[in-house]
Tab-separated table of C-alpha atoms and ligand atoms in Angstrom:
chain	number	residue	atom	x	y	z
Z	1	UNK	CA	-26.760	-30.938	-12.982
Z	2	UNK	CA	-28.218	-27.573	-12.977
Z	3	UNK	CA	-29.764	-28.236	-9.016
Z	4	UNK	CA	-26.221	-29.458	-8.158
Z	5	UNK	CA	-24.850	-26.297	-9.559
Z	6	UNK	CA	-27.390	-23.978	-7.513
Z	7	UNK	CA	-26.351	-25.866	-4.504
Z	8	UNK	CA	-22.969	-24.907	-4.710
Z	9	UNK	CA	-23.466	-21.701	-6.200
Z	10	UNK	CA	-25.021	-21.225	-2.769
Z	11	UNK	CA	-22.844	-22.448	-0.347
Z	12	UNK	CA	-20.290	-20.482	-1.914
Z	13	UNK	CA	-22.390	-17.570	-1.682
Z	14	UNK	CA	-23.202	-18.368	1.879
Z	15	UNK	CA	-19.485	-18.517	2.875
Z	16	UNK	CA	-18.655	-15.380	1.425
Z	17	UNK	CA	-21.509	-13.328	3.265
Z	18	UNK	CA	-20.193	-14.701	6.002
Z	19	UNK	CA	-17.198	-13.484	5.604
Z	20	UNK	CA	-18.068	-10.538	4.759
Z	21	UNK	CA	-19.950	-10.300	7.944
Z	22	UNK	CA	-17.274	-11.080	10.002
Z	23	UNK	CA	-14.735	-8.015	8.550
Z	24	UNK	CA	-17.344	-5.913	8.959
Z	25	UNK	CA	-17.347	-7.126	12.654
Z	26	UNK	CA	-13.747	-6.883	12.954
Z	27	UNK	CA	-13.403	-3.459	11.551
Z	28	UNK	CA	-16.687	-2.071	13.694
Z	29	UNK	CA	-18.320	-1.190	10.841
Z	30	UNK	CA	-21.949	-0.590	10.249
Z	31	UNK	CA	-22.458	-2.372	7.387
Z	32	UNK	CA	-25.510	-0.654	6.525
Z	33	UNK	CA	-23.277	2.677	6.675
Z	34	UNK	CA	-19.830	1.366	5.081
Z	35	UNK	CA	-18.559	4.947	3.699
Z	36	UNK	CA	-17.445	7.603	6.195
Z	37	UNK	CA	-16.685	11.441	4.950
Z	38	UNK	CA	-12.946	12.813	5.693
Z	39	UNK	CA	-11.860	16.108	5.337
Z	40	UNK	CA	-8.251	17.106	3.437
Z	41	UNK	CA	-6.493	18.748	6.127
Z	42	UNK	CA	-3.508	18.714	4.063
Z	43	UNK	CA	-2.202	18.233	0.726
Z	44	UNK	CA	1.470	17.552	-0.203
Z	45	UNK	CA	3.488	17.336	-3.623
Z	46	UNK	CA	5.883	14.726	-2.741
Z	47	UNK	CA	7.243	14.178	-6.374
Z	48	UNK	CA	5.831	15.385	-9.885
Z	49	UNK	CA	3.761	12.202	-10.333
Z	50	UNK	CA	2.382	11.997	-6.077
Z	51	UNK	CA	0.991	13.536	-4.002
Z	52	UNK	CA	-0.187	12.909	0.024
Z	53	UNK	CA	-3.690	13.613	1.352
Z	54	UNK	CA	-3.944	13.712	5.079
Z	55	UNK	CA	-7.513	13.340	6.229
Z	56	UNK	CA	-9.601	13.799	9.336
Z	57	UNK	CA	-12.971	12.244	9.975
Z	58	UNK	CA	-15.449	15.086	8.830
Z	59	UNK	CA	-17.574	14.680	11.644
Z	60	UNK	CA	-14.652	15.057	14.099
Z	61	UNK	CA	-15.167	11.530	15.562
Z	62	UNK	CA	-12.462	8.740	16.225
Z	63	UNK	CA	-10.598	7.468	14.020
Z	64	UNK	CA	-11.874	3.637	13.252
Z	65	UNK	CA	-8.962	0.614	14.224
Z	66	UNK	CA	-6.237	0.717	11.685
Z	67	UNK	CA	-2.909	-2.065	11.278
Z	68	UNK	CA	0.037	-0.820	9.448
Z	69	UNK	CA	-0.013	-2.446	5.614
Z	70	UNK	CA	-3.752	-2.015	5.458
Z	71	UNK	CA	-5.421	0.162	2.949
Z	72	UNK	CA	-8.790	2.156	2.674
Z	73	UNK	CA	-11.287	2.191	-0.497
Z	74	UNK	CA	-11.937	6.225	-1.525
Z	75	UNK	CA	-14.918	6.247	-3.344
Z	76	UNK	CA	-14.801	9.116	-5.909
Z	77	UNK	CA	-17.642	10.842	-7.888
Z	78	UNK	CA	-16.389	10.985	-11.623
Z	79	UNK	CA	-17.582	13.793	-14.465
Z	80	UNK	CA	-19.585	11.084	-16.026
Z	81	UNK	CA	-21.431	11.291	-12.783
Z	82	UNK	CA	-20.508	7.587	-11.772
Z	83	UNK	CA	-18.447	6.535	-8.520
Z	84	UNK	CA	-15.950	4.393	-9.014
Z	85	UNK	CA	-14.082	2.985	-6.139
Z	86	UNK	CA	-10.079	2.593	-5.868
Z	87	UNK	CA	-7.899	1.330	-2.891
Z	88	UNK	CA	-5.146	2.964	-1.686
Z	89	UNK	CA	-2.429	1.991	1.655
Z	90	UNK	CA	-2.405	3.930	5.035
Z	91	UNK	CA	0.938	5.289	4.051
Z	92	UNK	CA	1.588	6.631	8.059
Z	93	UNK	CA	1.453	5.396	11.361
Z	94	UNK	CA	-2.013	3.839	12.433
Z	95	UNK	CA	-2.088	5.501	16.017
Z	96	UNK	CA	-1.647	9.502	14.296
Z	97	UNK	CA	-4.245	12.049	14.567
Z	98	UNK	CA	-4.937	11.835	11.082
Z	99	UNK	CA	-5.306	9.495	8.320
Z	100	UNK	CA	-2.788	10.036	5.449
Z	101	UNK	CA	-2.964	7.766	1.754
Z	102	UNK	CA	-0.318	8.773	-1.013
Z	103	UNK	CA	-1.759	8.715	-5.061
Z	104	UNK	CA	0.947	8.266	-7.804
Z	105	UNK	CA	-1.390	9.482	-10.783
Z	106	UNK	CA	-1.529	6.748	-13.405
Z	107	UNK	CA	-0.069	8.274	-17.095
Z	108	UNK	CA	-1.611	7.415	-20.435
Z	109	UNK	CA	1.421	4.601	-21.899
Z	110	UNK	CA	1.042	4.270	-25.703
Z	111	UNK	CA	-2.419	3.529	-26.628
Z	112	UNK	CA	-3.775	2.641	-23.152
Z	113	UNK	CA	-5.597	5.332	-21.383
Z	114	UNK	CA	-4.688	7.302	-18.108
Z	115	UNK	CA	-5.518	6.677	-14.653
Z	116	UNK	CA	-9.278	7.427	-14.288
Z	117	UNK	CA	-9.490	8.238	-10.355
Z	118	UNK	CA	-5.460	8.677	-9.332
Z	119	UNK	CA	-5.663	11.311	-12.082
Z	120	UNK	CA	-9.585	12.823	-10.749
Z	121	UNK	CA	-8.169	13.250	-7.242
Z	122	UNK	CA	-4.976	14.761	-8.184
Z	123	UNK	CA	-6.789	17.698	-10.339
Z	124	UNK	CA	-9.724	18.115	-8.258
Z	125	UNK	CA	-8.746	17.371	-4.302
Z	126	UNK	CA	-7.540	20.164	-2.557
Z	127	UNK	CA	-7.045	21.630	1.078
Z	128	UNK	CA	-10.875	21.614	3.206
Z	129	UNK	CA	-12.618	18.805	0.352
Z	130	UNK	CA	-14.256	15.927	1.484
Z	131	UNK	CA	-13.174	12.561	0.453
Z	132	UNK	CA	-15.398	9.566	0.956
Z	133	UNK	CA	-13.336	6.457	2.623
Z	134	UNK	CA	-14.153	3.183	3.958
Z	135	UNK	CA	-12.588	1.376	7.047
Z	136	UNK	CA	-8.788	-0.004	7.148
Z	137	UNK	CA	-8.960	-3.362	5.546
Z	138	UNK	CA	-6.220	-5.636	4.232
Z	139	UNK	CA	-4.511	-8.825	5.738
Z	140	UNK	CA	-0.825	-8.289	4.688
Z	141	UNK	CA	-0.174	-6.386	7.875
Z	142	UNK	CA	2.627	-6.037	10.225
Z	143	UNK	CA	2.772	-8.370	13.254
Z	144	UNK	CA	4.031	-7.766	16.521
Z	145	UNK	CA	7.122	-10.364	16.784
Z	146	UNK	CA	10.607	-9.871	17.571
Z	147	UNK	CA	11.615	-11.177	14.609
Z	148	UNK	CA	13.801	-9.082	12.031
Z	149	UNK	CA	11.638	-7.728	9.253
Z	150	UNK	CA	12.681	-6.614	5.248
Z	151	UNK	CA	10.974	-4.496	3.881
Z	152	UNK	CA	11.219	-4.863	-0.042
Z	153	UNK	CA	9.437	-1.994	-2.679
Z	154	UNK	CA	9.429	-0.525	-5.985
Z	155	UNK	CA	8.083	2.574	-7.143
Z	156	UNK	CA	4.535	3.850	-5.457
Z	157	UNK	CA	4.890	0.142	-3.281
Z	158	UNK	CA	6.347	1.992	-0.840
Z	159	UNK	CA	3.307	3.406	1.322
Z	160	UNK	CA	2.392	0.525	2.843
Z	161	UNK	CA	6.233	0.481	4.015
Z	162	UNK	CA	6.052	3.891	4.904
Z	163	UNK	CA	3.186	3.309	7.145
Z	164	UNK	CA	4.728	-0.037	8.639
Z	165	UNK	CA	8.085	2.209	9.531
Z	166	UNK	CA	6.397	4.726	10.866
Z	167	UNK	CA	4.518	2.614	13.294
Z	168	UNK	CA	7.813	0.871	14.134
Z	169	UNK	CA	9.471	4.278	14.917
Z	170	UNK	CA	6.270	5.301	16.995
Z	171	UNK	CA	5.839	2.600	19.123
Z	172	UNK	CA	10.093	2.542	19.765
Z	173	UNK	CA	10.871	-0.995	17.965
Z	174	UNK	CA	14.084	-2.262	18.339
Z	175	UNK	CA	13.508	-4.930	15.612
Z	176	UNK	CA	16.770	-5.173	13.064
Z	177	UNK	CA	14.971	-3.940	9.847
Z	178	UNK	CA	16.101	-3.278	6.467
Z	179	UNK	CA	14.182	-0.813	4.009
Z	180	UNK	CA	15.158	-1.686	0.562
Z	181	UNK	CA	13.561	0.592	-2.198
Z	182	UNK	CA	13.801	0.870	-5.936
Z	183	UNK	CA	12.625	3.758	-8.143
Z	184	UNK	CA	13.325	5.580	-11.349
Z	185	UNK	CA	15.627	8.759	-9.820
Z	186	UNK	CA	15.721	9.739	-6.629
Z	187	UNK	CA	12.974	12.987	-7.808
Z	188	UNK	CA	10.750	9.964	-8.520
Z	189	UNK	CA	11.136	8.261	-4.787
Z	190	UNK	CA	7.897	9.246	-2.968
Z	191	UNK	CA	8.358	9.340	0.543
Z	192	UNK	CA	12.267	9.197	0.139
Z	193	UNK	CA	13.579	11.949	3.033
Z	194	UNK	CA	10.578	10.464	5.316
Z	195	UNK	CA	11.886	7.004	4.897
Z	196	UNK	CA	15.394	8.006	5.793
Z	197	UNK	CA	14.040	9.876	8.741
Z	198	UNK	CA	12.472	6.862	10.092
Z	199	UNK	CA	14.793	5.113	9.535
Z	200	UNK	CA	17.601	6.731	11.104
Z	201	UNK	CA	14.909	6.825	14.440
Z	202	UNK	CA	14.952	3.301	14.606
Z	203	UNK	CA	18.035	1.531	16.381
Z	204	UNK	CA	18.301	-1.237	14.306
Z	205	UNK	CA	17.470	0.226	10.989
Z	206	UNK	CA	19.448	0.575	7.681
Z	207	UNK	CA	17.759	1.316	3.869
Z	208	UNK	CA	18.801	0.561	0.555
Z	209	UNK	CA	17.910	2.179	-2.533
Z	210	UNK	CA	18.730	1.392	-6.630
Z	211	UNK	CA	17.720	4.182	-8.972
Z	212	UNK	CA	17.795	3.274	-12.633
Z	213	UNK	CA	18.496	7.135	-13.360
Z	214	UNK	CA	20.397	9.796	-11.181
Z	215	UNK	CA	21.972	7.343	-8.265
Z	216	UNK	CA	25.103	9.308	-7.872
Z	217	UNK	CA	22.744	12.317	-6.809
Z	218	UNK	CA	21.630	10.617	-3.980
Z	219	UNK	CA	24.568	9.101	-1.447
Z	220	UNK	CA	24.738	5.473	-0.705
Z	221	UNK	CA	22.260	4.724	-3.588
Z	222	UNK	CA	23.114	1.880	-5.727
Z	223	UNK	CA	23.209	2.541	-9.675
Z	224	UNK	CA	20.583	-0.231	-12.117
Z	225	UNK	CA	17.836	-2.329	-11.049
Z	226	UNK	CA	17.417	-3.721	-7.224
Z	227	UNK	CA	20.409	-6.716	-6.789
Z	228	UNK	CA	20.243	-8.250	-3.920
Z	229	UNK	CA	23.602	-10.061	-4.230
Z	230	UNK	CA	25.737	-9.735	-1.355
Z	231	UNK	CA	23.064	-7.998	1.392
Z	232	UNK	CA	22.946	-10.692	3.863
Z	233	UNK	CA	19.353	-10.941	4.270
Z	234	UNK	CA	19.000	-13.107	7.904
Z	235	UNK	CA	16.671	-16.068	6.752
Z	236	UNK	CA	14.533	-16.120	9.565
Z	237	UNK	CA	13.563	-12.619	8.541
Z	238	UNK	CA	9.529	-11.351	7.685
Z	239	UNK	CA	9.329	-9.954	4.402
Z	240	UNK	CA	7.201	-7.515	2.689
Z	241	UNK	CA	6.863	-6.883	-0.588
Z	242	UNK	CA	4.914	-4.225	-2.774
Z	243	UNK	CA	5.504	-3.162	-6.083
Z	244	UNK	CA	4.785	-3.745	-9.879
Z	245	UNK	CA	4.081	-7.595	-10.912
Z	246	UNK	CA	7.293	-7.681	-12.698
Z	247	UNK	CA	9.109	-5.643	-10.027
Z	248	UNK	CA	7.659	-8.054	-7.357
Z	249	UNK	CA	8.734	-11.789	-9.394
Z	250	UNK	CA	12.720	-10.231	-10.313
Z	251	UNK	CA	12.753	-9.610	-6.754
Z	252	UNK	CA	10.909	-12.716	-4.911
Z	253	UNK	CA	12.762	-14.988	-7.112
Z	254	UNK	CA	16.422	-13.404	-5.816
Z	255	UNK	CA	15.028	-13.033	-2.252
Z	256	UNK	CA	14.288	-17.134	-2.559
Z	257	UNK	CA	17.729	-17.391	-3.724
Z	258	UNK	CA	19.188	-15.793	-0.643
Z	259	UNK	CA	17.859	-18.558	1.406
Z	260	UNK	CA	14.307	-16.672	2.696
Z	261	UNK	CA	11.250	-19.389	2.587
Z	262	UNK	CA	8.512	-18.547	0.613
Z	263	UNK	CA	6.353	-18.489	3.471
Z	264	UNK	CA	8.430	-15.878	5.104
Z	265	UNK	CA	7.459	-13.323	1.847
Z	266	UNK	CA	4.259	-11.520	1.984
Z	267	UNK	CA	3.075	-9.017	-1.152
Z	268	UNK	CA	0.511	-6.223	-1.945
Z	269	UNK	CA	-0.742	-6.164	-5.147
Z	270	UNK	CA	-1.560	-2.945	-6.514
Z	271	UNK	CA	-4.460	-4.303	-8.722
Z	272	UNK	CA	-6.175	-7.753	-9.312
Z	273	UNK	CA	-3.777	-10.651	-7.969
Z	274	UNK	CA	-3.325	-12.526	-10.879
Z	275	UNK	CA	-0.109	-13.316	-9.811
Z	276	UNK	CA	0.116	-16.880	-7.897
Z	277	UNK	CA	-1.492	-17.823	-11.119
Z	278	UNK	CA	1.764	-17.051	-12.958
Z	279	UNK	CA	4.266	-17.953	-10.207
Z	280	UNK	CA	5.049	-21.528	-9.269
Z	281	UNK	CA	5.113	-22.293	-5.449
U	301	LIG	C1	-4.487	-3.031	-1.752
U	301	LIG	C2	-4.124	-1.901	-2.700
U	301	LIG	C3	-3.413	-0.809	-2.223
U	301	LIG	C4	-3.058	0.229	-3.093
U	301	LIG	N1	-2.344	1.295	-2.612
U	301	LIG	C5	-1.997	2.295	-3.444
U	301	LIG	C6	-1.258	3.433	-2.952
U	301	LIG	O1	-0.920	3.522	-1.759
U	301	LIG	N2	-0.947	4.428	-3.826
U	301	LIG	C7	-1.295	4.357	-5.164
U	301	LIG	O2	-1.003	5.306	-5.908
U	301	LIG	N3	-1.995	3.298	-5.650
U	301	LIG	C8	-2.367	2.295	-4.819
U	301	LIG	N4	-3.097	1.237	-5.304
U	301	LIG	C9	-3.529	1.254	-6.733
U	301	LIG	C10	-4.848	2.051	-6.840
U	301	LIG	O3	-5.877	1.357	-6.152
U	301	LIG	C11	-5.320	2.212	-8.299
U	301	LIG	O4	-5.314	0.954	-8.930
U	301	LIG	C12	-4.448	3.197	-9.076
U	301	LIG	O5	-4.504	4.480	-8.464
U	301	LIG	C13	-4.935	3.301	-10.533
U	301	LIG	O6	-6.282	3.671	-10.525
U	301	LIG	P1	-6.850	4.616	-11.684
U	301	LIG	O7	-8.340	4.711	-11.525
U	301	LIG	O8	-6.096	5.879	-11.751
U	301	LIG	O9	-6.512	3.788	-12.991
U	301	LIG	P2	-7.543	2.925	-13.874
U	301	LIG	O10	-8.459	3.844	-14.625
U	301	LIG	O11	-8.143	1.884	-13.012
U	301	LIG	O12	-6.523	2.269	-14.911
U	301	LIG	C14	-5.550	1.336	-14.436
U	301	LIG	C15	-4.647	0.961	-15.610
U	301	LIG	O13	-5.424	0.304	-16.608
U	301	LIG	C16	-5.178	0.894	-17.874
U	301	LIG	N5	-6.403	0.871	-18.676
U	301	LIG	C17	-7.619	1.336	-18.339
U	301	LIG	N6	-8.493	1.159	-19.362
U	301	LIG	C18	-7.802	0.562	-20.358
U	301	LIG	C19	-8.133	0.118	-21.666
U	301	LIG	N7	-9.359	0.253	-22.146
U	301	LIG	N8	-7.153	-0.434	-22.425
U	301	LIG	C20	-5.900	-0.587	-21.941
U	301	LIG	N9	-5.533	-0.201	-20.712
U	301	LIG	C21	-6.465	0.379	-19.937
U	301	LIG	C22	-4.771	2.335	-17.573
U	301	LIG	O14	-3.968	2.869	-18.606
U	301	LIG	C23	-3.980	2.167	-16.296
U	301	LIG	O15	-2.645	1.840	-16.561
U	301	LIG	C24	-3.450	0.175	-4.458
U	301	LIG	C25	-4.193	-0.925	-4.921
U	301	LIG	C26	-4.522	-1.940	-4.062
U	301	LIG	C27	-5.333	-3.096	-4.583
């Protein structure tokens, strides 16, 4: 029993090397030399809880391949003197000059503690530091089809949107899209002016938003929790999804009600996946 288990401890280990191997391959990446230093060109407050970094390689070298929806590990030196490693979405276009990812720092809630790196690189990254980043990685990317595309977030969810509208906008799509967003208020809504800026650059473009707090401050908002009763979504449509777990099975569950095929709705999770293992189908 114990030789069988080797075995296909083994082969399982052999698969994932290989794997391994080949994004490393895909991504042109050394894998010797997986961490690359980027400076903070800029640093922007977009609500009281975010904030943007935009980065440039620090040794003035191209920028490595990048899809819109994938994300880059920082690596961060904490004050215990340990690096701990956190992932975070390409929140603009992939073909910019620079490199931009957009932190909501993580609060302390009742007894559980706060954020360990959001919070680090909130007090401590500023204007000319160097952050250290891995390549773009991440499969739930945007594909180049025809085909009309929802894009469905809550809360800090939205970069990866961001970053897949701003791509559309650059490259001059014409694809019918709709942005539909959910947040707290409207001062919560990272990236809320940008994504109505895209937005309005794009032909075929219109965005939702539900605040629970504060819609009647912002016009066209819709009051309460996202509903997506009545919106028409077409059912041939590509749909991303990124958000909070419970954010993310409210909403697939309506979006399968309008008539969308599961197969149709792709989702970013923010942290461990552990939820297909909750969700039936
Ligand atoms: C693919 C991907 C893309 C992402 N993109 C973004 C992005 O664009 N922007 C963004 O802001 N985030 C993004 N994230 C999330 C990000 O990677 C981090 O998970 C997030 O910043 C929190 O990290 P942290 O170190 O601050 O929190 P952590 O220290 O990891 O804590 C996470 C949570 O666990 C709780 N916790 C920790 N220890 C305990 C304990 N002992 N008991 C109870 N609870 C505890 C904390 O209170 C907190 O709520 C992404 C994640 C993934 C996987």
């Amino acid at each position: 029993m114990a030789a069988a288990w080797d075995e296909v401890y083994w082969l399982m280990a052999g698969a994932l090397i290989a794997q391994e191997a080949r994004l490393y391959q895909e991504a042109q990446v050394d894998p010797r030399k997986p961490w690359r230093q980027w400076t903070v060109v800029e640093r922007r407050e977009e609500t009281p809880d975010v904030a943007s970094f935009l980065l440039r390689p620090a040794d003035d070298g191209p920028l490595p391949q990048a899809r819109a929806g994938q994300y880059v590990s920082v690596k961060v030196l904490m004050p215990d003197g340990i690096h701990q490693t956190r992932q975070y979405s390409l929140s603009n276009a992939p073909g910019d000059r620079l490199r931009r990812v957009t932190v909501k720092r993580v609060p302390s809630v009742a007894d559980a503690p706060e954020g360990e790196v959001s919070n680090q690189l909130h007090r401590t990254v500023r204007v000319d530091d160097e952050l250290t980043l891995s390549a773009p990685f991440g499969d739930v990317v945007l594909d180049d089809a025809d085909t009309p595309l929802v894009l469905v977030s809550g809360g800090i969810g939205c970069t990866p949107m961001t970053g897949m509208l701003a791509h559309l906008a650059a490259t001059g799509s014409a694809r019918p899209v709709r942005v539909l967003h959910a947040d707290r208020s409207p001062a919560d809504h990272a990236l809320r002016a940008e994504t109505r800026r895209l937005v309005e650059q794009l032909p075929n473009a219109r965005a939702e938003f539900w605040y629970e707090q504060g819609a009647a401050d912002e016009i066209g908002s819709h009051p309460g929790l996202m509903d997506l009763d009545g919106l028409d979504l077409p059912a041939d449509a590509d749909v991303y999804l990124c958000g909070s777990l419970p954010f993310m099975r409210a909403v697939r569950t309506q979006l399968l009600q309008a008539g969308i095929p599961a197969r149709r709705i792709r989702y970013e999770v923010f942290g461990p996946d552990l939820w297909l293992a909750h969700t039936e189908g």
